[in-house]
Tab-separated table of C-alpha atoms in Angstrom:
chain	number	residue	atom	x	y	z
A	14	UNK	CA	41.239	-41.605	5.642
A	15	UNK	CA	44.758	-43.055	5.231
A	16	UNK	CA	43.530	-45.981	7.350
A	17	UNK	CA	40.489	-46.373	5.078
A	18	UNK	CA	42.910	-46.594	1.981
A	19	UNK	CA	44.846	-49.277	3.784
A	20	UNK	CA	41.804	-51.286	4.514
A	21	UNK	CA	40.699	-50.923	0.951
A	22	UNK	CA	43.917	-52.206	-0.383
A	23	UNK	CA	44.099	-55.065	2.152
A	24	UNK	CA	40.504	-56.297	1.458
A	25	UNK	CA	40.359	-55.667	-2.203
A	26	UNK	CA	43.833	-55.563	-3.399
A	27	UNK	CA	45.202	-52.693	-5.436
A	28	UNK	CA	42.436	-50.581	-6.930
A	29	UNK	CA	41.729	-51.348	-10.519
A	30	UNK	CA	41.711	-48.382	-12.992
A	31	UNK	CA	38.304	-48.345	-14.526
A	32	UNK	CA	38.034	-48.162	-18.413
A	33	UNK	CA	35.547	-49.133	-20.918
A	34	UNK	CA	31.774	-49.025	-20.967
A	35	UNK	CA	31.311	-52.284	-19.225
A	36	UNK	CA	33.569	-51.256	-16.406
A	37	UNK	CA	31.826	-47.782	-16.060
A	38	UNK	CA	28.366	-49.433	-15.614
A	39	UNK	CA	28.804	-50.755	-12.124
A	40	UNK	CA	30.364	-47.426	-11.140
A	41	UNK	CA	27.498	-45.402	-12.470
A	42	UNK	CA	25.000	-47.805	-10.575
A	43	UNK	CA	26.913	-47.498	-7.325
A	44	UNK	CA	27.024	-43.641	-7.548
A	45	UNK	CA	23.359	-43.539	-8.450
A	46	UNK	CA	22.613	-45.695	-5.207
A	47	UNK	CA	24.732	-43.133	-3.207
A	48	UNK	CA	22.728	-40.190	-4.603
A	49	UNK	CA	19.379	-42.009	-3.911
A	50	UNK	CA	20.608	-43.061	-0.444
A	51	UNK	CA	21.464	-39.419	0.367
A	52	UNK	CA	17.848	-38.269	-0.510
A	53	UNK	CA	16.385	-41.131	1.216
A	54	UNK	CA	18.107	-40.554	4.587
A	55	UNK	CA	17.736	-36.827	4.549
A	56	UNK	CA	13.955	-37.047	3.805
A	57	UNK	CA	13.548	-39.813	6.450
A	58	UNK	CA	14.943	-37.357	9.039
A	59	UNK	CA	12.842	-34.462	7.867
A	60	UNK	CA	9.576	-36.238	8.299
A	61	UNK	CA	10.341	-36.964	11.884
A	62	UNK	CA	11.239	-33.351	12.989
A	63	UNK	CA	7.829	-32.830	14.586
A	64	UNK	CA	8.458	-35.990	16.896
A	65	UNK	CA	12.012	-34.747	17.811
A	66	UNK	CA	10.474	-31.306	18.504
A	67	UNK	CA	8.028	-32.756	20.986
A	68	UNK	CA	10.773	-35.019	22.426
A	69	UNK	CA	13.206	-32.207	23.184
A	70	UNK	CA	10.448	-29.721	24.248
A	71	UNK	CA	11.858	-27.090	21.897
A	72	UNK	CA	9.873	-23.927	21.033
A	73	UNK	CA	9.483	-23.031	17.443
A	74	UNK	CA	12.411	-20.458	17.704
A	75	UNK	CA	14.641	-22.876	19.525
A	76	UNK	CA	13.918	-25.699	16.892
A	77	UNK	CA	14.708	-23.333	14.215
A	78	UNK	CA	18.068	-22.592	15.656
A	79	UNK	CA	18.758	-26.285	16.304
A	80	UNK	CA	17.829	-27.150	12.625
A	81	UNK	CA	20.474	-24.587	11.391
A	82	UNK	CA	23.049	-27.174	12.656
A	83	UNK	CA	22.468	-29.324	9.590
A	84	UNK	CA	23.090	-26.477	7.179
A	85	UNK	CA	25.909	-24.980	9.318
A	86	UNK	CA	27.713	-28.358	9.541
A	87	UNK	CA	27.246	-28.943	5.729
A	88	UNK	CA	28.578	-25.569	4.711
A	89	UNK	CA	31.578	-25.777	7.116
A	90	UNK	CA	32.570	-29.227	5.878
A	91	UNK	CA	32.253	-28.699	2.148
A	92	UNK	CA	35.601	-26.933	1.518
A	93	UNK	CA	37.358	-29.398	3.642
A	94	UNK	CA	35.781	-32.257	1.691
A	95	UNK	CA	37.077	-30.935	-1.483
A	96	UNK	CA	40.621	-30.891	-0.103
A	97	UNK	CA	40.091	-34.515	1.192
A	98	UNK	CA	38.986	-35.675	-2.199
A	99	UNK	CA	42.102	-34.155	-3.856
A	100	UNK	CA	44.180	-35.903	-1.135
A	101	UNK	CA	42.534	-39.326	-0.938
A	102	UNK	CA	40.214	-39.558	-3.772
A	103	UNK	CA	36.450	-38.987	-4.090
A	104	UNK	CA	35.562	-42.658	-3.925
A	105	UNK	CA	36.796	-43.311	-0.270
A	106	UNK	CA	35.561	-39.976	0.929
A	107	UNK	CA	32.079	-40.755	-0.564
A	108	UNK	CA	31.996	-44.129	1.385
A	109	UNK	CA	33.182	-42.698	4.602
A	110	UNK	CA	30.680	-39.755	4.519
A	111	UNK	CA	27.795	-41.982	3.612
A	112	UNK	CA	28.517	-44.309	6.459
A	113	UNK	CA	28.955	-41.299	8.834
A	114	UNK	CA	25.653	-39.792	7.803
A	115	UNK	CA	24.045	-43.332	8.303
A	116	UNK	CA	25.286	-43.360	11.907
A	117	UNK	CA	24.519	-39.618	12.492
A	118	UNK	CA	20.828	-40.047	11.653
A	119	UNK	CA	20.510	-42.134	14.767
A	120	UNK	CA	21.615	-39.371	17.102
A	121	UNK	CA	18.728	-36.905	17.244
A	122	UNK	CA	16.414	-39.251	19.177
A	123	UNK	CA	19.096	-39.501	21.992
A	124	UNK	CA	18.819	-35.775	22.670
A	125	UNK	CA	16.504	-34.172	25.272
A	126	UNK	CA	17.221	-30.499	24.647
A	127	UNK	CA	17.352	-28.065	21.866
A	128	UNK	CA	21.163	-27.451	22.429
A	129	UNK	CA	21.968	-31.158	22.318
A	130	UNK	CA	19.911	-31.446	19.247
A	131	UNK	CA	21.741	-28.742	17.486
A	132	UNK	CA	25.126	-30.149	18.373
A	133	UNK	CA	24.250	-33.678	17.000
A	134	UNK	CA	22.894	-31.984	13.847
A	135	UNK	CA	26.204	-30.450	13.315
A	136	UNK	CA	27.628	-33.975	12.949
A	137	UNK	CA	24.713	-35.031	10.677
A	138	UNK	CA	25.117	-32.060	8.651
A	139	UNK	CA	28.815	-32.297	8.339
A	140	UNK	CA	28.351	-35.876	6.900
A	141	UNK	CA	25.558	-34.680	4.658
A	142	UNK	CA	27.629	-31.841	3.160
A	143	UNK	CA	30.644	-34.153	2.843
A	144	UNK	CA	28.797	-36.691	1.040
A	145	UNK	CA	27.304	-34.261	-1.291
A	146	UNK	CA	30.653	-32.785	-2.309
A	147	UNK	CA	32.485	-36.324	-2.527
A	148	UNK	CA	29.752	-38.024	-4.617
A	149	UNK	CA	29.375	-35.082	-7.030
A	150	UNK	CA	33.079	-34.957	-7.587
A	151	UNK	CA	32.933	-38.765	-8.313
A	152	UNK	CA	30.080	-38.056	-10.662
A	153	UNK	CA	31.983	-35.353	-12.529
A	154	UNK	CA	34.837	-37.859	-13.120
A	155	UNK	CA	32.496	-40.524	-14.434
A	156	UNK	CA	30.566	-38.070	-16.566
A	157	UNK	CA	33.841	-37.090	-18.251
A	158	UNK	CA	34.713	-40.716	-18.920
A	159	UNK	CA	31.353	-41.518	-20.199
A	160	UNK	CA	31.448	-38.514	-22.579
A	161	UNK	CA	27.640	-38.038	-21.993
A	162	UNK	CA	25.920	-35.373	-19.876
A	163	UNK	CA	24.475	-37.737	-17.371
A	164	UNK	CA	24.901	-35.620	-14.183
A	165	UNK	CA	21.079	-34.844	-13.985
A	166	UNK	CA	20.360	-38.527	-13.827
A	167	UNK	CA	22.356	-38.709	-10.426
A	168	UNK	CA	20.356	-35.805	-9.123
A	169	UNK	CA	17.222	-37.425	-10.106
A	170	UNK	CA	18.132	-40.381	-8.072
A	171	UNK	CA	18.530	-37.976	-5.117
A	172	UNK	CA	15.045	-36.752	-5.693
A	173	UNK	CA	13.493	-40.253	-6.151
A	174	UNK	CA	15.257	-41.285	-2.918
A	175	UNK	CA	13.885	-38.247	-1.245
A	176	UNK	CA	10.395	-39.032	-2.268
A	177	UNK	CA	10.795	-42.671	-1.089
A	178	UNK	CA	12.175	-41.630	2.201
A	179	UNK	CA	9.366	-39.103	2.822
A	180	UNK	CA	6.777	-41.614	1.710
A	181	UNK	CA	8.227	-44.420	3.907
A	182	UNK	CA	8.525	-41.982	6.772
A	183	UNK	CA	4.880	-40.966	6.554
A	184	UNK	CA	3.868	-44.620	6.626
A	185	UNK	CA	6.053	-45.399	9.520
A	186	UNK	CA	5.212	-42.343	11.697
A	187	UNK	CA	2.261	-43.796	13.174
A	188	UNK	CA	3.716	-47.381	13.672
A	189	UNK	CA	7.212	-46.909	14.862
A	190	UNK	CA	8.759	-44.635	17.497
A	191	UNK	CA	11.181	-42.039	16.170
A	192	UNK	CA	14.087	-43.918	17.725
A	193	UNK	CA	13.039	-47.253	15.939
A	194	UNK	CA	12.394	-45.385	12.651
A	195	UNK	CA	15.761	-43.645	12.531
A	196	UNK	CA	17.758	-46.658	13.688
A	197	UNK	CA	16.093	-48.534	10.810
A	198	UNK	CA	17.433	-45.780	8.415
A	199	UNK	CA	20.838	-46.232	10.042
A	200	UNK	CA	20.798	-49.903	9.353
A	201	UNK	CA	19.548	-49.384	5.630
A	202	UNK	CA	22.219	-46.763	5.189
A	203	UNK	CA	24.970	-48.979	6.396
A	204	UNK	CA	23.957	-51.880	4.377
A	205	UNK	CA	23.382	-49.934	1.127
A	206	UNK	CA	26.599	-47.837	1.761
A	207	UNK	CA	28.721	-50.941	2.328
A	208	UNK	CA	27.277	-52.606	-0.822
A	209	UNK	CA	27.694	-49.718	-3.100
A	210	UNK	CA	30.961	-48.634	-1.423
A	211	UNK	CA	32.754	-51.940	-2.360
A	212	UNK	CA	32.275	-51.121	-5.993
A	213	UNK	CA	33.881	-47.604	-5.530
A	214	UNK	CA	36.635	-48.706	-3.304
A	215	UNK	CA	37.577	-51.528	-5.822
A	216	UNK	CA	38.197	-48.933	-8.545
A	217	UNK	CA	40.065	-45.641	-8.907
A	218	UNK	CA	38.165	-42.857	-10.706
A	219	UNK	CA	37.866	-43.602	-14.370
A	220	UNK	CA	40.794	-42.076	-16.463
A	221	UNK	CA	39.872	-39.116	-18.633
A	222	UNK	CA	40.805	-39.118	-22.328
A	223	UNK	CA	43.636	-36.700	-23.269
A	224	UNK	CA	43.009	-33.224	-24.540
A	225	UNK	CA	43.893	-34.021	-28.150
A	226	UNK	CA	41.555	-37.051	-28.327
A	227	UNK	CA	38.798	-35.416	-26.517
A	228	UNK	CA	39.029	-32.186	-28.708
A	229	UNK	CA	38.932	-34.360	-31.728
A	230	UNK	CA	35.933	-36.505	-30.640
A	231	UNK	CA	34.000	-33.404	-29.579
A	232	UNK	CA	34.724	-31.331	-32.704
A	233	UNK	CA	31.240	-30.763	-34.393
A	234	UNK	CA	31.498	-27.331	-36.313
A	235	UNK	CA	27.791	-27.077	-36.935
A	236	UNK	CA	27.154	-26.776	-33.136
A	237	UNK	CA	30.370	-25.462	-31.912
A	238	UNK	CA	29.005	-22.910	-29.474
A	239	UNK	CA	26.433	-25.265	-28.078
A	240	UNK	CA	29.167	-27.991	-27.548
A	241	UNK	CA	31.520	-25.673	-25.588
A	242	UNK	CA	28.599	-24.798	-23.511
A	243	UNK	CA	27.187	-28.255	-23.193
A	244	UNK	CA	28.038	-31.869	-22.473
A	245	UNK	CA	29.331	-32.409	-26.091
A	246	UNK	CA	32.442	-30.252	-25.613
A	247	UNK	CA	35.523	-31.825	-23.947
A	248	UNK	CA	35.483	-31.887	-20.261
A	249	UNK	CA	37.142	-28.666	-18.937
A	250	UNK	CA	39.029	-30.656	-16.234
A	251	UNK	CA	40.825	-32.441	-19.143
A	252	UNK	CA	42.146	-29.356	-21.020
A	253	UNK	CA	42.368	-26.610	-18.386
A	254	UNK	CA	45.311	-25.745	-16.258
A	255	UNK	CA	45.271	-26.224	-12.439
A	256	UNK	CA	47.695	-25.207	-9.777
A	257	UNK	CA	49.327	-27.518	-7.120
A	258	UNK	CA	46.227	-27.549	-5.041
A	259	UNK	CA	43.990	-28.562	-8.006
A	260	UNK	CA	42.081	-25.338	-7.829
A	261	UNK	CA	42.424	-24.094	-11.466
A	262	UNK	CA	43.619	-20.904	-12.849
A	263	UNK	CA	42.220	-17.451	-11.483
A	264	UNK	CA	39.975	-17.174	-14.556
A	265	UNK	CA	38.594	-20.635	-13.890
A	266	UNK	CA	38.065	-19.827	-10.201
A	267	UNK	CA	36.072	-16.877	-11.246
A	268	UNK	CA	33.934	-18.933	-13.355
A	269	UNK	CA	33.408	-21.506	-10.664
A	270	UNK	CA	32.073	-18.446	-8.575
A	271	UNK	CA	29.708	-17.731	-11.443
A	272	UNK	CA	28.388	-21.269	-11.489
A	273	UNK	CA	28.123	-21.212	-7.646
A	274	UNK	CA	25.777	-18.145	-7.813
A	275	UNK	CA	23.720	-20.000	-10.501
A	276	UNK	CA	23.565	-22.892	-7.968
A	277	UNK	CA	22.522	-20.376	-5.193
A	278	UNK	CA	19.601	-19.275	-7.294
A	279	UNK	CA	18.248	-22.721	-7.591
A	280	UNK	CA	18.649	-23.507	-3.806
A	281	UNK	CA	17.089	-20.223	-2.889
A	282	UNK	CA	13.982	-21.179	-4.806
A	283	UNK	CA	13.824	-24.620	-3.402
A	284	UNK	CA	14.285	-23.591	0.226
A	285	UNK	CA	11.714	-20.800	-0.312
A	286	UNK	CA	8.984	-23.135	-1.651
A	287	UNK	CA	9.837	-25.783	0.954
A	288	UNK	CA	9.145	-23.427	3.856
A	289	UNK	CA	6.685	-20.850	2.325
A	290	UNK	CA	4.708	-22.540	-0.616
A	291	UNK	CA	2.021	-24.262	1.600
A	292	UNK	CA	1.521	-21.147	3.699
A	293	UNK	CA	1.012	-19.027	0.441
A	294	UNK	CA	-1.618	-21.550	-0.772
A	295	UNK	CA	-3.338	-21.614	2.622
A	296	UNK	CA	-2.986	-18.030	3.851
A	297	UNK	CA	-3.238	-16.032	0.595
A	298	UNK	CA	-5.418	-18.332	-1.484
A	299	UNK	CA	-7.652	-19.791	1.162
A	300	UNK	CA	-6.672	-23.389	0.022
A	301	UNK	CA	-7.967	-26.267	2.275
A	302	UNK	CA	-5.209	-27.680	4.451
A	303	UNK	CA	-4.852	-30.896	2.554
A	304	UNK	CA	-4.581	-29.054	-0.874
A	305	UNK	CA	-2.130	-26.637	0.544
A	306	UNK	CA	0.079	-29.367	1.737
A	307	UNK	CA	0.382	-30.559	-1.945
A	308	UNK	CA	2.232	-27.334	-2.925
A	309	UNK	CA	5.769	-28.568	-2.248
A	310	UNK	CA	4.925	-32.095	-3.415
A	311	UNK	CA	3.917	-30.843	-6.759
A	312	UNK	CA	7.000	-28.854	-7.053
A	313	UNK	CA	9.323	-31.710	-5.873
A	314	UNK	CA	7.655	-34.097	-8.351
A	315	UNK	CA	8.034	-31.804	-11.273
A	316	UNK	CA	11.571	-31.323	-10.380
A	317	UNK	CA	12.220	-35.100	-10.354
A	318	UNK	CA	10.589	-35.536	-13.739
A	319	UNK	CA	12.672	-32.623	-15.078
A	320	UNK	CA	15.873	-34.263	-13.869
A	321	UNK	CA	14.933	-37.672	-15.251
A	322	UNK	CA	14.870	-35.990	-18.727
A	323	UNK	CA	17.866	-33.842	-18.068
A	324	UNK	CA	20.384	-35.898	-19.937
A	325	UNK	CA	18.212	-35.893	-23.121
A	326	UNK	CA	17.796	-32.122	-22.811
A	327	UNK	CA	21.502	-31.605	-22.304
A	328	UNK	CA	22.381	-33.657	-25.401
A	329	UNK	CA	19.813	-31.704	-27.532
A	330	UNK	CA	20.234	-28.253	-26.060
A	331	UNK	CA	23.656	-28.028	-24.382
A	332	UNK	CA	24.516	-26.573	-21.049
A	333	UNK	CA	24.092	-22.949	-21.790
A	334	UNK	CA	20.790	-23.302	-23.637
A	335	UNK	CA	19.529	-25.655	-20.781
A	336	UNK	CA	20.517	-23.136	-18.074
A	337	UNK	CA	18.915	-20.175	-19.884
A	338	UNK	CA	15.795	-22.073	-20.728
A	339	UNK	CA	15.524	-23.400	-17.130
A	340	UNK	CA	16.075	-20.166	-15.480
A	341	UNK	CA	13.499	-18.471	-17.859
A	342	UNK	CA	11.021	-21.228	-17.337
A	343	UNK	CA	11.425	-21.183	-13.531
A	344	UNK	CA	10.975	-17.250	-13.516
A	345	UNK	CA	7.712	-17.520	-15.403
A	346	UNK	CA	6.567	-20.404	-13.379
A	347	UNK	CA	7.185	-18.595	-10.075
A	348	UNK	CA	5.419	-15.324	-11.232
A	349	UNK	CA	2.412	-17.484	-11.973
A	350	UNK	CA	2.738	-19.428	-8.712
A	351	UNK	CA	3.199	-16.249	-6.467
A	352	UNK	CA	0.687	-13.965	-8.256
A	353	UNK	CA	-2.034	-16.193	-9.642
A	354	UNK	CA	-5.581	-15.549	-8.053
A	355	UNK	CA	-6.494	-19.200	-7.772
A	356	UNK	CA	-5.093	-22.311	-6.021
A	357	UNK	CA	-4.883	-24.530	-9.174
A	358	UNK	CA	-3.094	-21.814	-11.081
A	359	UNK	CA	-0.559	-21.333	-8.354
A	360	UNK	CA	-0.104	-25.142	-8.224
A	361	UNK	CA	0.566	-25.069	-12.037
A	362	UNK	CA	3.066	-22.342	-11.343
A	363	UNK	CA	4.911	-24.340	-8.668
A	364	UNK	CA	5.077	-27.337	-11.185
A	365	UNK	CA	6.407	-25.097	-13.988
A	366	UNK	CA	9.153	-23.720	-11.505
A	367	UNK	CA	10.191	-27.254	-10.560
A	368	UNK	CA	10.651	-28.328	-14.203
A	369	UNK	CA	12.588	-25.033	-14.772
A	370	UNK	CA	14.771	-25.340	-11.693
A	371	UNK	CA	15.304	-29.112	-12.093
A	372	UNK	CA	18.662	-29.203	-13.997
A	373	UNK	CA	20.207	-25.817	-13.031
A	374	UNK	CA	21.850	-27.105	-9.828
A	375	UNK	CA	23.306	-30.387	-11.251
A	376	UNK	CA	24.630	-28.641	-14.372
A	377	UNK	CA	26.129	-25.734	-12.320
A	378	UNK	CA	27.870	-28.052	-9.902
A	379	UNK	CA	28.993	-30.444	-12.640
A	380	UNK	CA	30.512	-27.471	-14.673
A	381	UNK	CA	32.316	-26.165	-11.639
A	382	UNK	CA	33.708	-29.727	-11.054
A	383	UNK	CA	34.995	-29.760	-14.609
A	384	UNK	CA	36.740	-26.395	-14.298
A	385	UNK	CA	38.411	-27.023	-10.869
A	386	UNK	CA	37.837	-30.556	-9.704
A	387	UNK	CA	36.548	-31.397	-6.172
A	388	UNK	CA	37.408	-27.798	-5.090
A	389	UNK	CA	35.065	-26.504	-7.643
A	390	UNK	CA	32.293	-28.865	-6.633
A	391	UNK	CA	32.842	-27.778	-3.045
A	392	UNK	CA	32.734	-24.056	-3.849
A	393	UNK	CA	29.570	-24.294	-6.072
A	394	UNK	CA	27.787	-26.532	-3.393
A	395	UNK	CA	28.663	-24.063	-0.712
A	396	UNK	CA	27.018	-21.400	-2.685
A	397	UNK	CA	24.080	-23.633	-3.135
A	398	UNK	CA	23.715	-24.207	0.580
A	399	UNK	CA	24.136	-20.531	1.207
A	400	UNK	CA	21.137	-19.875	-1.071
A	401	UNK	CA	19.007	-22.601	0.776
A	402	UNK	CA	19.912	-20.847	4.047
A	403	UNK	CA	19.219	-17.474	2.642
A	404	UNK	CA	15.930	-18.106	0.963
A	405	UNK	CA	13.427	-18.954	3.815
A	406	UNK	CA	14.476	-15.972	6.187
A	407	UNK	CA	14.826	-13.464	3.217
A	408	UNK	CA	11.222	-14.412	2.222
A	409	UNK	CA	9.934	-14.116	5.784
A	410	UNK	CA	11.403	-10.568	6.231
A	411	UNK	CA	10.103	-9.393	2.848
A	412	UNK	CA	6.615	-10.911	3.523
A	413	UNK	CA	6.415	-9.095	6.774
A	414	UNK	CA	7.429	-5.806	5.192
A	415	UNK	CA	5.324	-6.142	2.008
A	416	UNK	CA	3.475	-9.299	1.428
A	417	UNK	CA	4.084	-13.084	1.053
A	418	UNK	CA	3.180	-13.140	-2.742
A	419	UNK	CA	5.451	-10.252	-3.540
A	420	UNK	CA	8.244	-11.826	-1.423
A	421	UNK	CA	7.955	-15.036	-3.551
A	422	UNK	CA	8.524	-13.053	-6.711
A	423	UNK	CA	12.244	-12.829	-5.650
A	424	UNK	CA	12.299	-16.516	-6.552
A	425	UNK	CA	11.406	-15.625	-10.049
A	426	UNK	CA	13.903	-12.602	-10.013
A	427	UNK	CA	16.775	-14.896	-9.062
A	428	UNK	CA	15.795	-17.487	-11.619
A	429	UNK	CA	15.697	-14.885	-14.389
A	430	UNK	CA	19.058	-13.629	-13.111
A	431	UNK	CA	20.619	-17.090	-13.336
A	432	UNK	CA	19.425	-17.186	-17.014
A	433	UNK	CA	21.046	-13.851	-17.754
A	434	UNK	CA	24.289	-14.802	-16.093
A	435	UNK	CA	24.408	-18.134	-17.905
A	436	UNK	CA	23.848	-16.419	-21.279
A	437	UNK	CA	26.450	-13.589	-20.464
A	438	UNK	CA	29.148	-16.004	-19.519
A	439	UNK	CA	28.648	-18.586	-22.221
A	440	UNK	CA	31.701	-17.450	-24.293
A	441	UNK	CA	33.957	-17.161	-21.336
A	442	UNK	CA	33.323	-20.758	-20.300
A	443	UNK	CA	34.025	-21.930	-23.835
A	444	UNK	CA	37.251	-19.942	-24.029
A	445	UNK	CA	38.588	-21.555	-20.823
A	446	UNK	CA	37.737	-24.940	-22.091
A	447	UNK	CA	39.468	-24.454	-25.414
A	448	UNK	CA	42.285	-22.161	-24.063
C-alpha cells in the first residue's frame, strides 16, 4: 500500500481534495462502476461453478467445503481492510482490492483438486471482502459530502452488475471454455478497475462539513426524529467522537454491532433464498424445473428495483422508517413465499421479500460507517457475511428436522426482528449523532 501511494503521487501528482458538486460527480461515477464491477465479477464466477466442479472432480460435499473459501477469505480480510483504509485511505485500498479480485478470478480454472480450489478461493474471497469494505467506506465519505442518502444507488449498481454478469455468463457458457471466460472477466476487471481507479487515486476522500454547519443545514424541526434516523441528519462521523484507532466511542461501537446484526438478517435471507428457494418451489410446490429456477431471479430483480428507488425512499421516510418498513415487508413476503399453497403466490412472496430486504443492508452498513468509519463498515460487513454463511446450513438443518417451508419462515422471523431492533434503537442512534 505505501508503494501504491507513491505510484499514485508520481503519476498523478499530489491528490486533489475534492469539493463541490462538479468534482463529486466523477467520484460518484467511479464508485458506482466499482460496485457494478464487484457484482459483475462475482456473478461471472458463480455461473461457472458447475464447470469448475467437473474439472476438479469434486463431490458435492467437497465442492461445498471448497466454496467456503470465498466466504472465509472475505470474513478474515474485512477487519484488516478497515485498518488499511484508516491507514492508507479507502480509495487506494478500493483500487488494489478490485485489481486483485480481477486477477483472482482467473485462478480457479488452474486447479485440479478440491483442495487447490479451496486455497485459490481464499485469495479470491479475500479480495472480494476487501473490495466490499473499502468501496463501502469510500461511499460513506461521498454520501456525507453529497448530503443525500444515495448509498442504496451504489448497492443497486452491484445488483445490476450481478445480473449482467450472470446473463453474460449464461450466454458464454456454451461458447467459451471456463478458462477463456474467466480470463475475459480478468481483462474486463483490470481495464475497468484501472479506468475508475484513476479517478479515485486522483482525489482524496471528499472533506466533510463541520459539525456546526452540518447541524445547521440539517435542522428541520418538523421532522427531527426522522432526520436523526435518516439521511437528512448530519453524518454521525462528522459529529461523533472517535479514539486514536478511528473506532468510535464504546456506545458507538455497540450501535455498530446493532447495525451489523441488522445486516446479518438481510444476508441470512439472501443466502437462504439463493440456496433453497428453487428447491422449495420444485420439491414442495411441484413447480416445473424452469419455473422453479425463476425463484431466485424474481427475488434478485425485486431487490434491484428496490435499491434503485432506495434514495427516494430514504429522503421521504428516513433511515429508521425505511428499516422498519423494509423488515416488516420482508417478513410478510417471506411468510407468503414459504407457506403459500401455490407456485405463483410463492413467487409473489419472494418478490415482496426482495423489495423489503433491498435497502436494509446498504442502510445498515452506511450507518455503521457513519458511526465508526471504515472499522464500522468492516464490522457490519463481517456480520453480514456471517449471516450469509449461517443461512443456508441453518435452513438445511431445520428442514431436515421439521420441513423446508417451516425452515424458510426463519427468514421472516429475522426480518421482523431487524424491524423491531431498528425501531427500538432509533433514539439511541439519534442521541449519539447529536451528543
